[in-house]
mmCIF file of C-alpha atoms in Angstrom:
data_model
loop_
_atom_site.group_PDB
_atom_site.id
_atom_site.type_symbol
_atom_site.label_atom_id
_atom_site.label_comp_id
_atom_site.label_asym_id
_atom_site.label_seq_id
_atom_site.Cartn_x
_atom_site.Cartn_y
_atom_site.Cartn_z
ATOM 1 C CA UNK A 1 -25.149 -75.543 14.846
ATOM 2 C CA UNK A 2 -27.735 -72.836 13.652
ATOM 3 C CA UNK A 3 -27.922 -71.834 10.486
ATOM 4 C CA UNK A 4 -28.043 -67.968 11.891
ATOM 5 C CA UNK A 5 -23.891 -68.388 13.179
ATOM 6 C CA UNK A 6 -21.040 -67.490 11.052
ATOM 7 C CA UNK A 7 -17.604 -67.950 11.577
ATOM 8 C CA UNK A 8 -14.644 -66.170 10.067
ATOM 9 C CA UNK A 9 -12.184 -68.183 9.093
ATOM 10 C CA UNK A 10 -9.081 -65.915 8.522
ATOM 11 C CA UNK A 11 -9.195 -62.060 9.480
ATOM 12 C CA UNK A 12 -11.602 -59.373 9.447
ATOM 13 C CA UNK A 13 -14.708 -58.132 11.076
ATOM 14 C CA UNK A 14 -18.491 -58.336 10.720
ATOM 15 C CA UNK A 15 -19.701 -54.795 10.300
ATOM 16 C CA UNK A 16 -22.770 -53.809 13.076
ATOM 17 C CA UNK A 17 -24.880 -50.816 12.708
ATOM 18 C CA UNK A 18 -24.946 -49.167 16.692
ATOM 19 C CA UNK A 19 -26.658 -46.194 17.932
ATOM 20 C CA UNK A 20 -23.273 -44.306 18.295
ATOM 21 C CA UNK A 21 -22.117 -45.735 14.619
ATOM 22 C CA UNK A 22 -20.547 -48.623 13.006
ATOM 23 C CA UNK A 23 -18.875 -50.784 15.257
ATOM 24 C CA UNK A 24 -16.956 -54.356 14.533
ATOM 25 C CA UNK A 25 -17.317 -57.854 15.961
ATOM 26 C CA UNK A 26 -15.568 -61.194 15.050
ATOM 27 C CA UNK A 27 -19.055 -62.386 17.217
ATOM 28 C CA UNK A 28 -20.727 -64.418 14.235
ATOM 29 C CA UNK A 29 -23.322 -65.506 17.312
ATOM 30 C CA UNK A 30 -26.506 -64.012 15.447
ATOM 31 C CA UNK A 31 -30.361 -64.329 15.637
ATOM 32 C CA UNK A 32 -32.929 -63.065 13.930
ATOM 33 C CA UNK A 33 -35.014 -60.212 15.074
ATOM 34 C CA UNK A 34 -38.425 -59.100 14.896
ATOM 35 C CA UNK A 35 -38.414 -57.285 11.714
ATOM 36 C CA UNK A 36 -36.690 -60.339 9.754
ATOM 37 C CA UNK A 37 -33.086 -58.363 10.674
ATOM 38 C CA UNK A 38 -30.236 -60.144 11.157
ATOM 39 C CA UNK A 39 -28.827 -59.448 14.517
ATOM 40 C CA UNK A 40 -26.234 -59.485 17.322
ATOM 41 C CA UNK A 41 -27.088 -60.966 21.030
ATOM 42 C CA UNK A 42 -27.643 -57.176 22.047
ATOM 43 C CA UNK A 43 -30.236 -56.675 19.244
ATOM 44 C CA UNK A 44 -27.878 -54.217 16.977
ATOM 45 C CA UNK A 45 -27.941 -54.810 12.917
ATOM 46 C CA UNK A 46 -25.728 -56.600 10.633
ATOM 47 C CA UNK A 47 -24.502 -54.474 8.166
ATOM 48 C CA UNK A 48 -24.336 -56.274 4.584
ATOM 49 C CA UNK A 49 -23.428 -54.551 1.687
ATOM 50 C CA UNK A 50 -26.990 -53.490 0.877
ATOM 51 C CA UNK A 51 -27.302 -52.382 4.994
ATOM 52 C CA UNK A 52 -29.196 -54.409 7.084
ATOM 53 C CA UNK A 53 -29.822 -57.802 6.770
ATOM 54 C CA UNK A 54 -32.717 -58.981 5.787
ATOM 55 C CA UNK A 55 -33.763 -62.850 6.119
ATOM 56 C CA UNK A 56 -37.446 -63.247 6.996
ATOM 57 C CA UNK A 57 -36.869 -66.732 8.412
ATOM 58 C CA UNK A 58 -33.473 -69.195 8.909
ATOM 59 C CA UNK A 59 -34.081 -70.612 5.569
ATOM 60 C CA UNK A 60 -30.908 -69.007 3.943
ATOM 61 C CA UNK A 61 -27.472 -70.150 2.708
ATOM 62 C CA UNK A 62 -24.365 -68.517 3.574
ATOM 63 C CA UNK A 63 -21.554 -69.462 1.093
ATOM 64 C CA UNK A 64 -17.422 -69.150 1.778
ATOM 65 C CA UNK A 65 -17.482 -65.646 0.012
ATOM 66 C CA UNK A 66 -20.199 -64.264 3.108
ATOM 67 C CA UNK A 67 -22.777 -63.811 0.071
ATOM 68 C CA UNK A 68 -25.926 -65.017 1.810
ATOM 69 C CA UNK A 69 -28.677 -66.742 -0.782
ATOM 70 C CA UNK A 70 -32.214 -68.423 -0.103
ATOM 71 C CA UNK A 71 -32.190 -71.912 0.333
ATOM 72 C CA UNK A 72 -35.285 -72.287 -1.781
ATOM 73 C CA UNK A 73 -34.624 -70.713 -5.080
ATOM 74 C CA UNK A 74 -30.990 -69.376 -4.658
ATOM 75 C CA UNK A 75 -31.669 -65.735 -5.151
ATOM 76 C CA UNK A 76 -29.058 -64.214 -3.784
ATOM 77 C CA UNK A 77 -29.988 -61.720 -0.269
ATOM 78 C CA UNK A 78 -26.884 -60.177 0.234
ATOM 79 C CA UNK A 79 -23.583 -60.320 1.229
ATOM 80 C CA UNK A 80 -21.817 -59.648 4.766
ATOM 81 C CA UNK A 81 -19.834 -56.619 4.954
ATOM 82 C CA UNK A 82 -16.114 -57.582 6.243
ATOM 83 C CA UNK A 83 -13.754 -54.875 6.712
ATOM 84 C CA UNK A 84 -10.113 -55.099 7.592
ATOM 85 C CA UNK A 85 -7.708 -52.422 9.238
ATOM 86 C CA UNK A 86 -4.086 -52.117 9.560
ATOM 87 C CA UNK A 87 -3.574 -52.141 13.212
ATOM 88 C CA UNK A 88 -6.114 -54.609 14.419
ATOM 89 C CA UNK A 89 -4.701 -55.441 17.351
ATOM 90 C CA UNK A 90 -5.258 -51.269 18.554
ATOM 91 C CA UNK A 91 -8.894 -51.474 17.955
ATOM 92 C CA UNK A 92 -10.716 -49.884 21.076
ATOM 93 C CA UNK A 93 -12.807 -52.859 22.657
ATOM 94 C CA UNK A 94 -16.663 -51.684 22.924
ATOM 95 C CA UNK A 95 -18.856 -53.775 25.655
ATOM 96 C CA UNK A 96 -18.306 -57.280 25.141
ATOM 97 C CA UNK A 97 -17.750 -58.693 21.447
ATOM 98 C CA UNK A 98 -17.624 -55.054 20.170
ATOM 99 C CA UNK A 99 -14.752 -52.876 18.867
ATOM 100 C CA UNK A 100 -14.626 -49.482 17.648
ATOM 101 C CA UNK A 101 -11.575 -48.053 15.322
ATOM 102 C CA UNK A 102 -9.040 -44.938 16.034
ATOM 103 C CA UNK A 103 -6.169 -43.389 15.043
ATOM 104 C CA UNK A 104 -3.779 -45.971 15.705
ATOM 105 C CA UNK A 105 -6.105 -48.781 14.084
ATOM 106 C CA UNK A 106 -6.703 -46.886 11.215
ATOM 107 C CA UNK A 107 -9.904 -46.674 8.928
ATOM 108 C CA UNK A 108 -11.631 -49.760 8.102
ATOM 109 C CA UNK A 109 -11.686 -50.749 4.586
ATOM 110 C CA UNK A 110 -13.844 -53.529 2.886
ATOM 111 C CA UNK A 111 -11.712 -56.904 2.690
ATOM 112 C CA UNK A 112 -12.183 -57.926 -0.491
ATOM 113 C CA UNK A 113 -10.200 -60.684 -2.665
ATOM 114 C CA UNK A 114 -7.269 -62.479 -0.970
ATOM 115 C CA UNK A 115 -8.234 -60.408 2.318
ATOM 116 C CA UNK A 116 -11.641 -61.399 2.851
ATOM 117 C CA UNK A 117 -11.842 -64.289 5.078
ATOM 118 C CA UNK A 118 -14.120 -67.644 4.225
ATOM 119 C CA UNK A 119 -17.425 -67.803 5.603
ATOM 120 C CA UNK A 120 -18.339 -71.396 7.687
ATOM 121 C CA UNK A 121 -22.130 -71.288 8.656
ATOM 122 C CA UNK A 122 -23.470 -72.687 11.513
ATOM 123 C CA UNK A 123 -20.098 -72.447 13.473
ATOM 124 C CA UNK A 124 -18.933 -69.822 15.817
ATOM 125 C CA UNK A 125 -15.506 -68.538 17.169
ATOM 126 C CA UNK A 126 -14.205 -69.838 19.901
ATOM 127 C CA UNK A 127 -11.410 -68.484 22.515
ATOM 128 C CA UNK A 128 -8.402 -69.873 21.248
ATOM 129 C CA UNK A 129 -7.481 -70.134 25.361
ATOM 130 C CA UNK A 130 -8.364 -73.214 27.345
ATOM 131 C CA UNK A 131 -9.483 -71.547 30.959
ATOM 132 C CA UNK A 132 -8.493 -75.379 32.800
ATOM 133 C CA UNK A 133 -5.109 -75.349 31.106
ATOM 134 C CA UNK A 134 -3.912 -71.887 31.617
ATOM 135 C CA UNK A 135 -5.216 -72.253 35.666
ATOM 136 C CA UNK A 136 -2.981 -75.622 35.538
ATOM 137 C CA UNK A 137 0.129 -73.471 33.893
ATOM 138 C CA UNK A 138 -0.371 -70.966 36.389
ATOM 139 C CA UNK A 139 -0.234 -72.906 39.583
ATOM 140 C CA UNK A 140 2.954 -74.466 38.439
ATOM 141 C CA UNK A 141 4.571 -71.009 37.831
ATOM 142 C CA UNK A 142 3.611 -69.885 41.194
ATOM 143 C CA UNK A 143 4.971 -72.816 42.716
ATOM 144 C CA UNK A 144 8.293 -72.964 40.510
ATOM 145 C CA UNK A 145 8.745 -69.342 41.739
ATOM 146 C CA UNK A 146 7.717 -70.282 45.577
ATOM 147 C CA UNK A 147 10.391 -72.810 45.360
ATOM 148 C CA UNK A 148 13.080 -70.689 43.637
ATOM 149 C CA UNK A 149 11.960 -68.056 46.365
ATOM 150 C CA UNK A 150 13.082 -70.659 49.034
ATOM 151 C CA UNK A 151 16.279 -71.646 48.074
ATOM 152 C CA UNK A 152 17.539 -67.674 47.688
ATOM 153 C CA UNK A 153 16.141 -67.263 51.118
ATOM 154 C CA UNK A 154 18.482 -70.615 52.839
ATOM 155 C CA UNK A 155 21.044 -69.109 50.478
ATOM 156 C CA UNK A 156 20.599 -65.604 52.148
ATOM 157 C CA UNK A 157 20.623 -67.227 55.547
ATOM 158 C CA UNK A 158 23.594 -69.390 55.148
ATOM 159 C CA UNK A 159 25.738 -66.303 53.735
ATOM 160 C CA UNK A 160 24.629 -64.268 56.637
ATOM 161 C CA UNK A 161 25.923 -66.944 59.125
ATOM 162 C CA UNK A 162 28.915 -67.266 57.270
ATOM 163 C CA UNK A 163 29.680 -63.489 57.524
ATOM 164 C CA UNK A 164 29.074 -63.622 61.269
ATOM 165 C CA UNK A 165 31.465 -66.879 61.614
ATOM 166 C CA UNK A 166 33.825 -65.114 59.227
ATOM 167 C CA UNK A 167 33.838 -61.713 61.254
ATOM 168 C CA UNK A 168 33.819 -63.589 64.653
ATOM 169 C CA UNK A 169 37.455 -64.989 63.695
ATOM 170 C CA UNK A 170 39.176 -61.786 61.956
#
């Protein structure tokens, strides 16, 4: 519920300037910094189209197109840089919230039209796993495949006594 967090609603990824280069997030989790930059938990810059961010204070407007606008007077700030790639899924993870592109991913390119996700300030991403549920689903799993374990070991053990009768009487 700040007005600093973004989420992305649809895919794509927030563009953050690092010491070793651009790197991408889906992290909208920002704050502002010292210098009136907008910024990740771990103090790197979001990139806008512009570069950095610049806000000065949390008294800005982010609309469903990422274009980020005073709340005073309007004027328009800038406007979050999204990018896309065509592998996502093969982006190399970087730290925590942080992924960097390669071969496989491909180049990022700028999401624009029909690819650029909507914007929702003051909401972040969430896991789309539930930790209690998944723990729950687990346990009964392990204890479907004790049980199945079981019976093949009575099943074993009443084939071996079988053979044993069996070869007792031939």
């Amino acid at each position: 519920n700040s007005k600093t967090d973004a989420a992305l609603s649809g895919k794509g990824f927030y563009v953050i300037e690092t010491p070793v280069g651009e790197r991408y997030t889906r992290n909208g989790n920002f704050l502002i910094g010292k210098e009136g930059i907008l910024e990740t938990k771990d103090g790197y810059p979001v990139l806008g189209e512009k570069g950095p961010i610049y806000v000065d204070d949390d008294k800005f407007m982010v609309n469903e197109d990422g274009i980020i606008a005073r709340e005073d007077n309007g004027e328009e700030i800038d406007r979050f840089k999204v990018v896309r790639f065509d592998n996502e899924r093969y982006l190399k993870k970087m730290g925590e919230s942080l992924y960097a592109t390669n071969d496989i991913a491909g180049p990022a390119h700028i999401a624009e039209g029909n690819e650029r996700p909507r914007f929702l300030q003051g909401y972040t991403e969430t896991s789309n796993v539930n930790v209690v549920n998944e723990m729950v689903q687990m346990i009964e799993v392990n204890r479907a495949y004790e049980a199945n374990q079981k019976t093949i070991q009575s099943e074993d053990s009443m084939m071996s006594t079988l053979w044993q009768k069996v070869a007792q009487l031939g």
